[in-house]
mmCIF file of C-alpha atoms (C1' of nucleotides) in Angstrom:
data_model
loop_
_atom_site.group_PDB
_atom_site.id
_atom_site.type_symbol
_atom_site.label_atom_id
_atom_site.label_comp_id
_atom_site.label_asym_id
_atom_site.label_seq_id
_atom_site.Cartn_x
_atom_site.Cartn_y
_atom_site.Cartn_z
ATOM 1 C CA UNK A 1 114.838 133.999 64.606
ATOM 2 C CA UNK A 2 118.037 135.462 66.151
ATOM 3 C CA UNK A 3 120.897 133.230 67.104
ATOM 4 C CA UNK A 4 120.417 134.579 70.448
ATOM 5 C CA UNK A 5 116.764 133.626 70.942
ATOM 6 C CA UNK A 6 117.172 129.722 72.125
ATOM 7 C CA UNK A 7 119.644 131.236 74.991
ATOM 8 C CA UNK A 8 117.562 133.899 75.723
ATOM 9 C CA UNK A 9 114.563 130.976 76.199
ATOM 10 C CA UNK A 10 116.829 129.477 78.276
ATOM 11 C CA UNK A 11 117.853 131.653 80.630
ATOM 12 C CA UNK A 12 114.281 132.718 80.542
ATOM 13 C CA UNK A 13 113.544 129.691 81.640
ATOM 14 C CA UNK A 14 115.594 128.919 84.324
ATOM 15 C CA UNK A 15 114.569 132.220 85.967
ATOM 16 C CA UNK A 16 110.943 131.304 85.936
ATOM 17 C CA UNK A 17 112.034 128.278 87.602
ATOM 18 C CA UNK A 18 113.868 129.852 90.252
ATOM 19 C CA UNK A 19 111.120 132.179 91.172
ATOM 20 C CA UNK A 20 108.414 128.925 91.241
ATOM 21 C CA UNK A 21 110.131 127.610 94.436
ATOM 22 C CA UNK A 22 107.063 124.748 94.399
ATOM 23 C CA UNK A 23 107.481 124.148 90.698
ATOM 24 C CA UNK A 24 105.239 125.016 87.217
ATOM 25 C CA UNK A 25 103.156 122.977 85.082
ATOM 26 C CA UNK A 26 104.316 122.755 81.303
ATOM 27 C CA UNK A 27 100.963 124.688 80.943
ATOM 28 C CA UNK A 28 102.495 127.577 83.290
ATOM 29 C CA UNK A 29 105.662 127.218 81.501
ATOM 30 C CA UNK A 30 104.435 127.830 78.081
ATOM 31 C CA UNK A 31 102.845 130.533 78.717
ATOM 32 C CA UNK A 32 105.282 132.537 80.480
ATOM 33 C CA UNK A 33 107.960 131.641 77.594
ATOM 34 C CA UNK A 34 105.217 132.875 75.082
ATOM 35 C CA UNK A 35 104.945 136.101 76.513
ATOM 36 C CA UNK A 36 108.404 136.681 77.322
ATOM 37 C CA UNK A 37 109.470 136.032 74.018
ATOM 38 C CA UNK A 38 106.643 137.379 72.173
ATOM 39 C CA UNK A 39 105.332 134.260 70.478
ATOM 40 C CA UNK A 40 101.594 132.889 70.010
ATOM 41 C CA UNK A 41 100.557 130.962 73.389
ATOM 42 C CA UNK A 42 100.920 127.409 71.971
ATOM 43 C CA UNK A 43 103.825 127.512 69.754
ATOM 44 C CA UNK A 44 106.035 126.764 73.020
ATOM 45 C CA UNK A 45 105.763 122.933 72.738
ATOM 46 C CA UNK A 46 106.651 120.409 74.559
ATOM 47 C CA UNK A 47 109.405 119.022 71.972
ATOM 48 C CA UNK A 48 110.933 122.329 72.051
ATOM 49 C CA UNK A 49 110.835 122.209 76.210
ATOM 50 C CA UNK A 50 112.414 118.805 76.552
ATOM 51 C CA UNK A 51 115.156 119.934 73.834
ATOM 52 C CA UNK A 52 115.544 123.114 76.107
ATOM 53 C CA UNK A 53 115.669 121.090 79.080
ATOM 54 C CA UNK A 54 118.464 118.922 77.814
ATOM 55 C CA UNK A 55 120.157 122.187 76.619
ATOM 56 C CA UNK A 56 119.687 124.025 79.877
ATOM 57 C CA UNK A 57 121.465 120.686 81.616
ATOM 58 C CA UNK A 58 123.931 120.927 79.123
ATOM 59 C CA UNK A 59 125.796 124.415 78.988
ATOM 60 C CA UNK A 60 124.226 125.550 82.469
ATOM 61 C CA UNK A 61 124.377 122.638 84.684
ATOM 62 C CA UNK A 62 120.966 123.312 86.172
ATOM 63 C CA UNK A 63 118.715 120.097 86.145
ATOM 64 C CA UNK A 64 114.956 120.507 85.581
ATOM 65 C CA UNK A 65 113.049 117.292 87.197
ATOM 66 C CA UNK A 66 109.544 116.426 86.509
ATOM 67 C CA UNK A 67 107.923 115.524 89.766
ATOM 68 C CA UNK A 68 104.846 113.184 88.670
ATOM 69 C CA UNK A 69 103.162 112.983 91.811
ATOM 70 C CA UNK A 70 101.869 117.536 91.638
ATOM 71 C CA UNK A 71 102.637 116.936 87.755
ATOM 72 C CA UNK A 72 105.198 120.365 88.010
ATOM 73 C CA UNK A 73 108.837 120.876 86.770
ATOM 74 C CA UNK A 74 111.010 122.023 88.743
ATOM 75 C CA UNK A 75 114.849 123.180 89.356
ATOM 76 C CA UNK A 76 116.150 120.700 91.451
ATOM 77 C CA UNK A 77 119.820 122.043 92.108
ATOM 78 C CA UNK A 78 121.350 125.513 92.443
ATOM 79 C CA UNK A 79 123.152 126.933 89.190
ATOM 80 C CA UNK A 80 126.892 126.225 88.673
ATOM 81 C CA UNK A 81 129.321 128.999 89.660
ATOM 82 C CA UNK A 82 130.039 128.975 85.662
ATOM 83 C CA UNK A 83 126.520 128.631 84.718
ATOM 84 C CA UNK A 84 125.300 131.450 86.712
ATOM 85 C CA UNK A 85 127.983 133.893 85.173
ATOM 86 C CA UNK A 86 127.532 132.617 81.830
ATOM 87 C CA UNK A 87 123.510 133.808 82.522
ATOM 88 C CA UNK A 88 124.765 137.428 83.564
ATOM 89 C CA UNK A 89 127.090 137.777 80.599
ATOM 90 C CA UNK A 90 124.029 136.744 78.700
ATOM 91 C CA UNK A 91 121.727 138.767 79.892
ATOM 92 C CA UNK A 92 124.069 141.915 79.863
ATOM 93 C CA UNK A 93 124.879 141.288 75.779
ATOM 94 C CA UNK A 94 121.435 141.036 75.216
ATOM 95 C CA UNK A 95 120.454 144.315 77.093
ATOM 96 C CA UNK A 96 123.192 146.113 75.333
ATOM 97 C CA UNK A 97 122.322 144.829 71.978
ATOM 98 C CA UNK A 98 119.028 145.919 72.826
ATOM 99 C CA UNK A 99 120.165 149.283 73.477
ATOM 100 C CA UNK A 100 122.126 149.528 70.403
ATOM 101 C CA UNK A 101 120.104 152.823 69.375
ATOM 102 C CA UNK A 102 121.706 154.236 72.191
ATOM 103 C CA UNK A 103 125.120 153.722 71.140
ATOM 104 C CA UNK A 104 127.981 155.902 73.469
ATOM 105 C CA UNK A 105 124.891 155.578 76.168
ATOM 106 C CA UNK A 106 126.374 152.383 77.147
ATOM 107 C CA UNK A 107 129.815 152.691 78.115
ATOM 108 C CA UNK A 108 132.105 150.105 79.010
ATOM 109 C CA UNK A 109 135.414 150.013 80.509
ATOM 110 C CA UNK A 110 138.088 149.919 78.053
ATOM 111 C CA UNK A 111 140.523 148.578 80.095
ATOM 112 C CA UNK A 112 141.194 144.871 79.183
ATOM 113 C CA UNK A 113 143.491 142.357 80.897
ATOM 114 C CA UNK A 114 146.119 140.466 78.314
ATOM 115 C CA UNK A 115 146.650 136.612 77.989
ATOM 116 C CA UNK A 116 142.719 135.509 78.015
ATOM 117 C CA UNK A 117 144.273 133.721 74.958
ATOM 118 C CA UNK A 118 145.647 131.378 77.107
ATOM 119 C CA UNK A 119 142.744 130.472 79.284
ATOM 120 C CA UNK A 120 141.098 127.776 77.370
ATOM 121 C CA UNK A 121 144.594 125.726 76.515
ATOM 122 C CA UNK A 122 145.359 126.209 80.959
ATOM 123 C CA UNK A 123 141.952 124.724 81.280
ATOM 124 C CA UNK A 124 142.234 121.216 78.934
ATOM 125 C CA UNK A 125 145.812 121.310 80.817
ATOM 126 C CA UNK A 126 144.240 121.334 83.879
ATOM 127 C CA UNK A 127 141.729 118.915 82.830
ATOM 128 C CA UNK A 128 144.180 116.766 80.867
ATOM 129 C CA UNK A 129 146.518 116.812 84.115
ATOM 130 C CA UNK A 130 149.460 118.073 81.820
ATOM 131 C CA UNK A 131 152.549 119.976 82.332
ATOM 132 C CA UNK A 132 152.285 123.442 81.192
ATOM 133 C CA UNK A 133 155.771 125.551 80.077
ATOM 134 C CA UNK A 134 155.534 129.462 79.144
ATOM 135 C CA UNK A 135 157.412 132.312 79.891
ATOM 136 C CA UNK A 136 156.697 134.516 82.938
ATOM 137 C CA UNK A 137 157.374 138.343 83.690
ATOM 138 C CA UNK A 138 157.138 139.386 87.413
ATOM 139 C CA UNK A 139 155.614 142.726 87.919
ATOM 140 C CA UNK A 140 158.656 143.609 89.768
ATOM 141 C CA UNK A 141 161.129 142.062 87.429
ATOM 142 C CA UNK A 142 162.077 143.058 84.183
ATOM 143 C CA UNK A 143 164.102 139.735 82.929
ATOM 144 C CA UNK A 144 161.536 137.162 81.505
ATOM 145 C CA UNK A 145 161.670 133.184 83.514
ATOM 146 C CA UNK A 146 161.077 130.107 82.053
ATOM 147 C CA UNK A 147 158.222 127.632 83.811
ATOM 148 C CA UNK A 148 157.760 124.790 83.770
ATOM 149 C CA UNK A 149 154.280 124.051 86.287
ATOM 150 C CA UNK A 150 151.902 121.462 87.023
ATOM 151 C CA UNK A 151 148.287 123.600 86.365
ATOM 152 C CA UNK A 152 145.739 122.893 89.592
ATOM 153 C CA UNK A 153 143.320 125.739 89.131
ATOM 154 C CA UNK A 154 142.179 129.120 87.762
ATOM 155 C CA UNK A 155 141.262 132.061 89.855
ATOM 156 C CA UNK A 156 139.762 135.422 88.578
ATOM 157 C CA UNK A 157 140.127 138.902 91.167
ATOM 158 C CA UNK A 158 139.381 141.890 89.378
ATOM 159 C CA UNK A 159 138.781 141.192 86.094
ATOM 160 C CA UNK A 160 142.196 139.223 85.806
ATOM 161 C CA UNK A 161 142.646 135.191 85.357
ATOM 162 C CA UNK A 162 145.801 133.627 87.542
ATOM 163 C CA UNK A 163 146.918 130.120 87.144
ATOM 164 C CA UNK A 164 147.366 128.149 90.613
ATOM 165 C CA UNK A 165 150.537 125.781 89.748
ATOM 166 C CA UNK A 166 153.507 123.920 91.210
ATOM 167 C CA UNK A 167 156.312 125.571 89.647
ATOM 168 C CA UNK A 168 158.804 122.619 89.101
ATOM 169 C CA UNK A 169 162.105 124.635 89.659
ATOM 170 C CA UNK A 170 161.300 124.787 93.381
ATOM 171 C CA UNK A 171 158.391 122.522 94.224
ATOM 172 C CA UNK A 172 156.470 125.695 95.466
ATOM 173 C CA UNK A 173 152.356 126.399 94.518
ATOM 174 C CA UNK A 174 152.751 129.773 93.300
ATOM 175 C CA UNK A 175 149.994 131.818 91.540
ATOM 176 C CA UNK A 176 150.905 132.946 88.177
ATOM 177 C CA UNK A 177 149.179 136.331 86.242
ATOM 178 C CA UNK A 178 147.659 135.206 82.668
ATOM 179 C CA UNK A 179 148.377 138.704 81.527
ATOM 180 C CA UNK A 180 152.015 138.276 82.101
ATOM 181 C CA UNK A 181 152.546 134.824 80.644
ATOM 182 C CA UNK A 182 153.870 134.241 76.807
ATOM 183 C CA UNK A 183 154.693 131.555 75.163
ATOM 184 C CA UNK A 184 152.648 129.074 76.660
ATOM 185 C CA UNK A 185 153.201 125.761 75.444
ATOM 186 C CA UNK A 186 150.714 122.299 76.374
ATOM 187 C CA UNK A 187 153.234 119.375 77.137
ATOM 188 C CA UNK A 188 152.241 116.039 76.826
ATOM 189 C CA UNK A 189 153.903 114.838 80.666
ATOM 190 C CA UNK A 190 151.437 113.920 82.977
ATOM 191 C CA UNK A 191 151.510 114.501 86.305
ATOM 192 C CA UNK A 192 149.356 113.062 89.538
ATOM 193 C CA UNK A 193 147.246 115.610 90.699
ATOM 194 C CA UNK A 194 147.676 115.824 94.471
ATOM 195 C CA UNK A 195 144.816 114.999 96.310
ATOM 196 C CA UNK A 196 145.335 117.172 99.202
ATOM 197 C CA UNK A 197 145.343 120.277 96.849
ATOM 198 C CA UNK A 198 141.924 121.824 97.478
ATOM 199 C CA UNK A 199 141.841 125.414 96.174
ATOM 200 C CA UNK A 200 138.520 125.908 97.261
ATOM 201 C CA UNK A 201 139.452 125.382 100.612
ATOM 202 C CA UNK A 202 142.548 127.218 100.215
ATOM 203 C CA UNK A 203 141.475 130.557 99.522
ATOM 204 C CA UNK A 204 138.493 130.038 101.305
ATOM 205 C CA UNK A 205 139.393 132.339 104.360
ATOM 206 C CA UNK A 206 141.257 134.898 101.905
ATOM 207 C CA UNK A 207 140.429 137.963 99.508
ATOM 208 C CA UNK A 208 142.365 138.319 96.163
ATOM 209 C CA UNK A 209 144.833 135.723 94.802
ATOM 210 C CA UNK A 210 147.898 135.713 97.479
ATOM 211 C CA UNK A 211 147.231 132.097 99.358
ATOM 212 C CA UNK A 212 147.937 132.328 102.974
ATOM 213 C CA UNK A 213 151.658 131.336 103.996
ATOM 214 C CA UNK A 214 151.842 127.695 105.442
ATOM 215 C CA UNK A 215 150.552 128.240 109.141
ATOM 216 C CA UNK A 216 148.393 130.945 108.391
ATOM 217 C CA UNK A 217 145.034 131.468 110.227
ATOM 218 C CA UNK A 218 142.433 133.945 109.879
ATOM 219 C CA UNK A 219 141.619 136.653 112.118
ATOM 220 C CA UNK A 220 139.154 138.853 113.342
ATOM 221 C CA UNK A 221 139.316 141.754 111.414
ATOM 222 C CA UNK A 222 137.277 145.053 112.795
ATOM 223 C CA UNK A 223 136.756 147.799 110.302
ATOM 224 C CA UNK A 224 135.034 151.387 110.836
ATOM 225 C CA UNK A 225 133.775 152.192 107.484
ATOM 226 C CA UNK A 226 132.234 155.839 106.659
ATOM 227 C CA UNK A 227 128.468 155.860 106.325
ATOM 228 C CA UNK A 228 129.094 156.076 102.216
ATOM 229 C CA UNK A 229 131.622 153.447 102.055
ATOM 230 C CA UNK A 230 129.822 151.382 104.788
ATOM 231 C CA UNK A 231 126.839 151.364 102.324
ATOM 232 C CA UNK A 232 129.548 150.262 99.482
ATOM 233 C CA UNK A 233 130.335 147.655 101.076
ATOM 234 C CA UNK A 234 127.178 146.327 101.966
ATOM 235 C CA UNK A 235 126.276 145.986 98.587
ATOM 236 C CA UNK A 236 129.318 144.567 97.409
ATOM 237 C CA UNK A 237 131.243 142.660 100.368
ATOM 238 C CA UNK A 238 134.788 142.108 101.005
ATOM 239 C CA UNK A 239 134.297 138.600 102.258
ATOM 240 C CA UNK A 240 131.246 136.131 102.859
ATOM 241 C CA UNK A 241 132.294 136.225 106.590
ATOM 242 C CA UNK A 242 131.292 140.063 106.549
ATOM 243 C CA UNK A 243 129.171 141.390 108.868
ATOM 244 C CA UNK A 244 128.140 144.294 110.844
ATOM 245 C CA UNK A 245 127.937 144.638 114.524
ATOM 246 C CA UNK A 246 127.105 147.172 116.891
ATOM 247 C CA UNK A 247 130.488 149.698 118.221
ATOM 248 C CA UNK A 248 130.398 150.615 122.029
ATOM 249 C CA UNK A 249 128.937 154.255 120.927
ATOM 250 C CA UNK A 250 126.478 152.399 119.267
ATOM 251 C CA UNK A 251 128.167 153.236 115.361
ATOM 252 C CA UNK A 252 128.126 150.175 112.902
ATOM 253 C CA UNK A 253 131.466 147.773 112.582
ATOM 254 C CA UNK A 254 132.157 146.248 109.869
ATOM 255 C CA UNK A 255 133.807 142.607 111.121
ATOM 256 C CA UNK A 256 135.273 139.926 108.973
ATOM 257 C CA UNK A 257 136.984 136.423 109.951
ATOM 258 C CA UNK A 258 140.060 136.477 107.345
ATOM 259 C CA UNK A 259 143.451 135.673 106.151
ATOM 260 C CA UNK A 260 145.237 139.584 106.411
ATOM 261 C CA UNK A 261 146.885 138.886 103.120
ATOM 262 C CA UNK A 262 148.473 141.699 100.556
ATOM 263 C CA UNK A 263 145.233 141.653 98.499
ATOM 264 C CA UNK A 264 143.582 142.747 101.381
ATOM 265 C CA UNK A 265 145.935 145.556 102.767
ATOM 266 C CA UNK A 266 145.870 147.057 98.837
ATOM 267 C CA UNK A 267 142.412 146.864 99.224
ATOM 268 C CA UNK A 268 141.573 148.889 102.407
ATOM 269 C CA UNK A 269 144.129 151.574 101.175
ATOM 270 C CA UNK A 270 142.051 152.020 97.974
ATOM 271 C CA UNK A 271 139.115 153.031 100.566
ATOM 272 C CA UNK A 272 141.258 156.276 101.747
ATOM 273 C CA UNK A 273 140.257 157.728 104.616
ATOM 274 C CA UNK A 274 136.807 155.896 104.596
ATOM 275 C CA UNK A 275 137.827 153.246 106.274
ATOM 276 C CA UNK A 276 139.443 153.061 109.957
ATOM 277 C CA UNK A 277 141.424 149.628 111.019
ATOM 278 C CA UNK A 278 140.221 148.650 114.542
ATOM 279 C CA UNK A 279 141.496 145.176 115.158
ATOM 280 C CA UNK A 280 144.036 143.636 115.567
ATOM 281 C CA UNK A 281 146.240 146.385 116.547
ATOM 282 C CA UNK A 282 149.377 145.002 114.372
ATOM 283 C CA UNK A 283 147.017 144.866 111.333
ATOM 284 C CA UNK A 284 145.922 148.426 111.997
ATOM 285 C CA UNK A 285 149.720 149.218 112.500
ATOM 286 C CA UNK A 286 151.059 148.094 109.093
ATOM 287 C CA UNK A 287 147.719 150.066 107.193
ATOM 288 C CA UNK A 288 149.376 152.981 109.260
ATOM 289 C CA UNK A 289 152.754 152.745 108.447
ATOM 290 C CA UNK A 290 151.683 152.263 104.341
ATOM 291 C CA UNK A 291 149.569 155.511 104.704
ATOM 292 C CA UNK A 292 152.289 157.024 106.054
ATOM 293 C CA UNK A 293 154.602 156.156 102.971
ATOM 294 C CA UNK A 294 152.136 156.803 100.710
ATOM 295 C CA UNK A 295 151.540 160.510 102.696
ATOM 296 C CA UNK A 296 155.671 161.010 102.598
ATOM 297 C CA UNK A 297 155.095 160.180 98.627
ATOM 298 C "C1'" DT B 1 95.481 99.777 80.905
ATOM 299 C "C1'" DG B 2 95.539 104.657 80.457
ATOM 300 C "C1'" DT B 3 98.197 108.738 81.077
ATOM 301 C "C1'" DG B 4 101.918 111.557 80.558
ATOM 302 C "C1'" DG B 5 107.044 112.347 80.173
ATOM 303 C "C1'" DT B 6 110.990 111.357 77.260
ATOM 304 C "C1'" DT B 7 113.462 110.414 73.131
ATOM 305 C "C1'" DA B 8 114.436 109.529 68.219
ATOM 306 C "C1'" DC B 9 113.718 110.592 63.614
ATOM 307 C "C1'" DC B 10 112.332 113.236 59.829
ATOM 308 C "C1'" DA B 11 110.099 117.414 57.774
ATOM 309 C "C1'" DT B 12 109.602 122.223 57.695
ATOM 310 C "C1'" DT B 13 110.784 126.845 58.764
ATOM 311 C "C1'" DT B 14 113.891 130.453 59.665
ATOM 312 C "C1'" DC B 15 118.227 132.604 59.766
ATOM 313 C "C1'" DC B 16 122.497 133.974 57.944
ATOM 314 C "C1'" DC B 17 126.231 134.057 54.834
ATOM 315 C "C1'" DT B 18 127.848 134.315 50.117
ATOM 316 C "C1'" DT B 19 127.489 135.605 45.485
ATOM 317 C "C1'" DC B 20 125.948 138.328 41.831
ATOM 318 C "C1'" DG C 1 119.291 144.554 47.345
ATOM 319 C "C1'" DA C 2 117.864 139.932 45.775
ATOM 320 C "C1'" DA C 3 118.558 135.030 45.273
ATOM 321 C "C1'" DG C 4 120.401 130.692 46.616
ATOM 322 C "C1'" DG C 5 122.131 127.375 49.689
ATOM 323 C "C1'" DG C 6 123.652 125.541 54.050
ATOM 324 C "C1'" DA C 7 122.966 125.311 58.931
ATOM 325 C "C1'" DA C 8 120.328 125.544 62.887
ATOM 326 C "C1'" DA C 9 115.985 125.764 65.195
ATOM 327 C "C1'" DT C 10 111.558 124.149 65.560
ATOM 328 C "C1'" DG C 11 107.403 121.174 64.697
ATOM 329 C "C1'" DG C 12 105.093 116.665 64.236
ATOM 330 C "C1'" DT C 13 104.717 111.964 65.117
ATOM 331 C "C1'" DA C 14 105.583 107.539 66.926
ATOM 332 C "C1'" DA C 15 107.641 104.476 70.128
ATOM 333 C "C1'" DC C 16 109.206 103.563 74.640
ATOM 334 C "C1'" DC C 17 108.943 103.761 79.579
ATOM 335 C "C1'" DA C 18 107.274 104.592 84.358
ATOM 336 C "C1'" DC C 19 103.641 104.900 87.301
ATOM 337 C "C1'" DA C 20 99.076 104.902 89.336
#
DNA sequence: TGTGGTTACCATTTCCCTTC
DNA sequence: GAAGGGAAATGGTAACCACA
């Protein structure tokens, strides 16, 4: 028995679940985790299923209820945020470690952000509502800063962790790069976290990790997308206001209600000339005028 | 009262690491 | 590569509880 073989039940699990919107009988159950992972019919039992149950509530946060009246499990809420990409890392090692025959088949990106080290001691900070000091390096900056920051929350944007924190020199919620933090040091001063912090909320109308300046609204933002990128897209959108509407010549717009932040700008630019800026005009003017630069370059 | 889900406890099996 | 031992997973059973 592999180490991996009670997650892989699991997650196993919970996907035949999901796809049993009405629910399955421990009979149905059983026999689907007997064929999946290759074991005689009746050595799933149903010690092994309540253990898994309690395990699956556990590390996943997805509840499995027992409905007595049609005698059938069922999921009865929708997978944490964390649980669900804890399945998909899952499920991704185990393919690959299936595939290990086809070694340099598989390729992965090399590239790795710096300071992951320091993302479980931010997290018991956060939870522990404790100051956090470490020393911080601005992109644009080459002298090293000391913080000292109340940690609120954790935000990942491509493949990078920042750290959302009140940075106690100037009483300002700034967003702070894992990668370019050393140092870090776990204090044992606690603070109050404020209530009306809601990050959620916060970067709920914005892409990437810059939080819109106090005042900020989001606007309608009208994009003309190639047919190529416009499929990108599609499959992989900016924003879950995104949608597509029909143009006056009857060619598909890509609209989006959003804060028109840096991340965003940095963003469209990566799409080249795929991508045309409709509205609003002093959005479409600033894209311009970086092109521009970047053309002058 | 019978049925079936849940939980606790202990036994057994299997895996994995270390040592030779 | 084989053997031994510890740890973890799994199996078996009994007791408890809710519900029809």
């Amino acid at each position: 028995m592999s180490a991996l073989h009670p997650i892989l039940r699991h997650i196993s699990l919970i996907q035949f679940l999901q796809s049993k919107r009405l629910g399955a009988s421990l009979k149905q159950i059983g026999e689907y985790i007997a064929a999946r992972m290759c074991i005689d019919g009746d050595k799933y039992l149903d010690r092994t299923f309540q253990r898994d149950k309690k395990a699956i509530l556990d590390n996943y946060k997805v509840d499995i209820a027992y409905n007595p009246a049609d005698k059938l499990y069922r999921i009865v809420n929708t997978p944490a945020e964390v649980g669900r990409q804890a399945m998909e890392a899952f499920e991704l090692l185990n393919a690959v470690l299936q595939t290990e025959d086809f070694a340099g088949r598989v390729l992965f990106d090399h590239r790795r952000a710096q300071g992951m080290a320091h993302f479980q001691p931010l997290l018991n900070a956060i939870k522990k509502c404790v100051l956090v000091k470490f020393r911080y390096q601005k992109f644009d900056e080459e002298a090293y800063s000391q913080r000292l920051a109340e940690p609120y929350a954790m935000k990942e944007f491509k493949g990078r962790w920042y750290l959302m924190a009140l940075d106690m020199a100037d009483l300002q919620t700034k967003t702070f790069g894992l990668d370019r933090m050393s140092m870090l040091e776990i204090t044992k001063k606690k603070f109050d976290y404020p209530e009306s912090y809601n990050p959620q909320q916060l970067f709920e109308n914005c892409f990437g990790i810059t939080s819109p300046y106090h005042g900020q609204q989001p606007e309608e933002l009208v994009l003309a997308f190639s047919q190529q990128q416009h499929r990108y897209v599609t499959s992989y959108p900016l924003h879950k206001s995104q949608r597509d509407i029909k143009g006056p010549n009857g060619e598909i717009l890509t609209v989006l209600n959003i804060c028109l932040n840096y991340d965003l700008e940095m963003e469209l630019l990566s799409y080249g000339d795929q991508v045309k800026v409709l509205s609003p005009e002093h959005f479409a003017k600033r894209i311009k005028q970086r092109l521009k630069r970047a053309a002058e370059q």
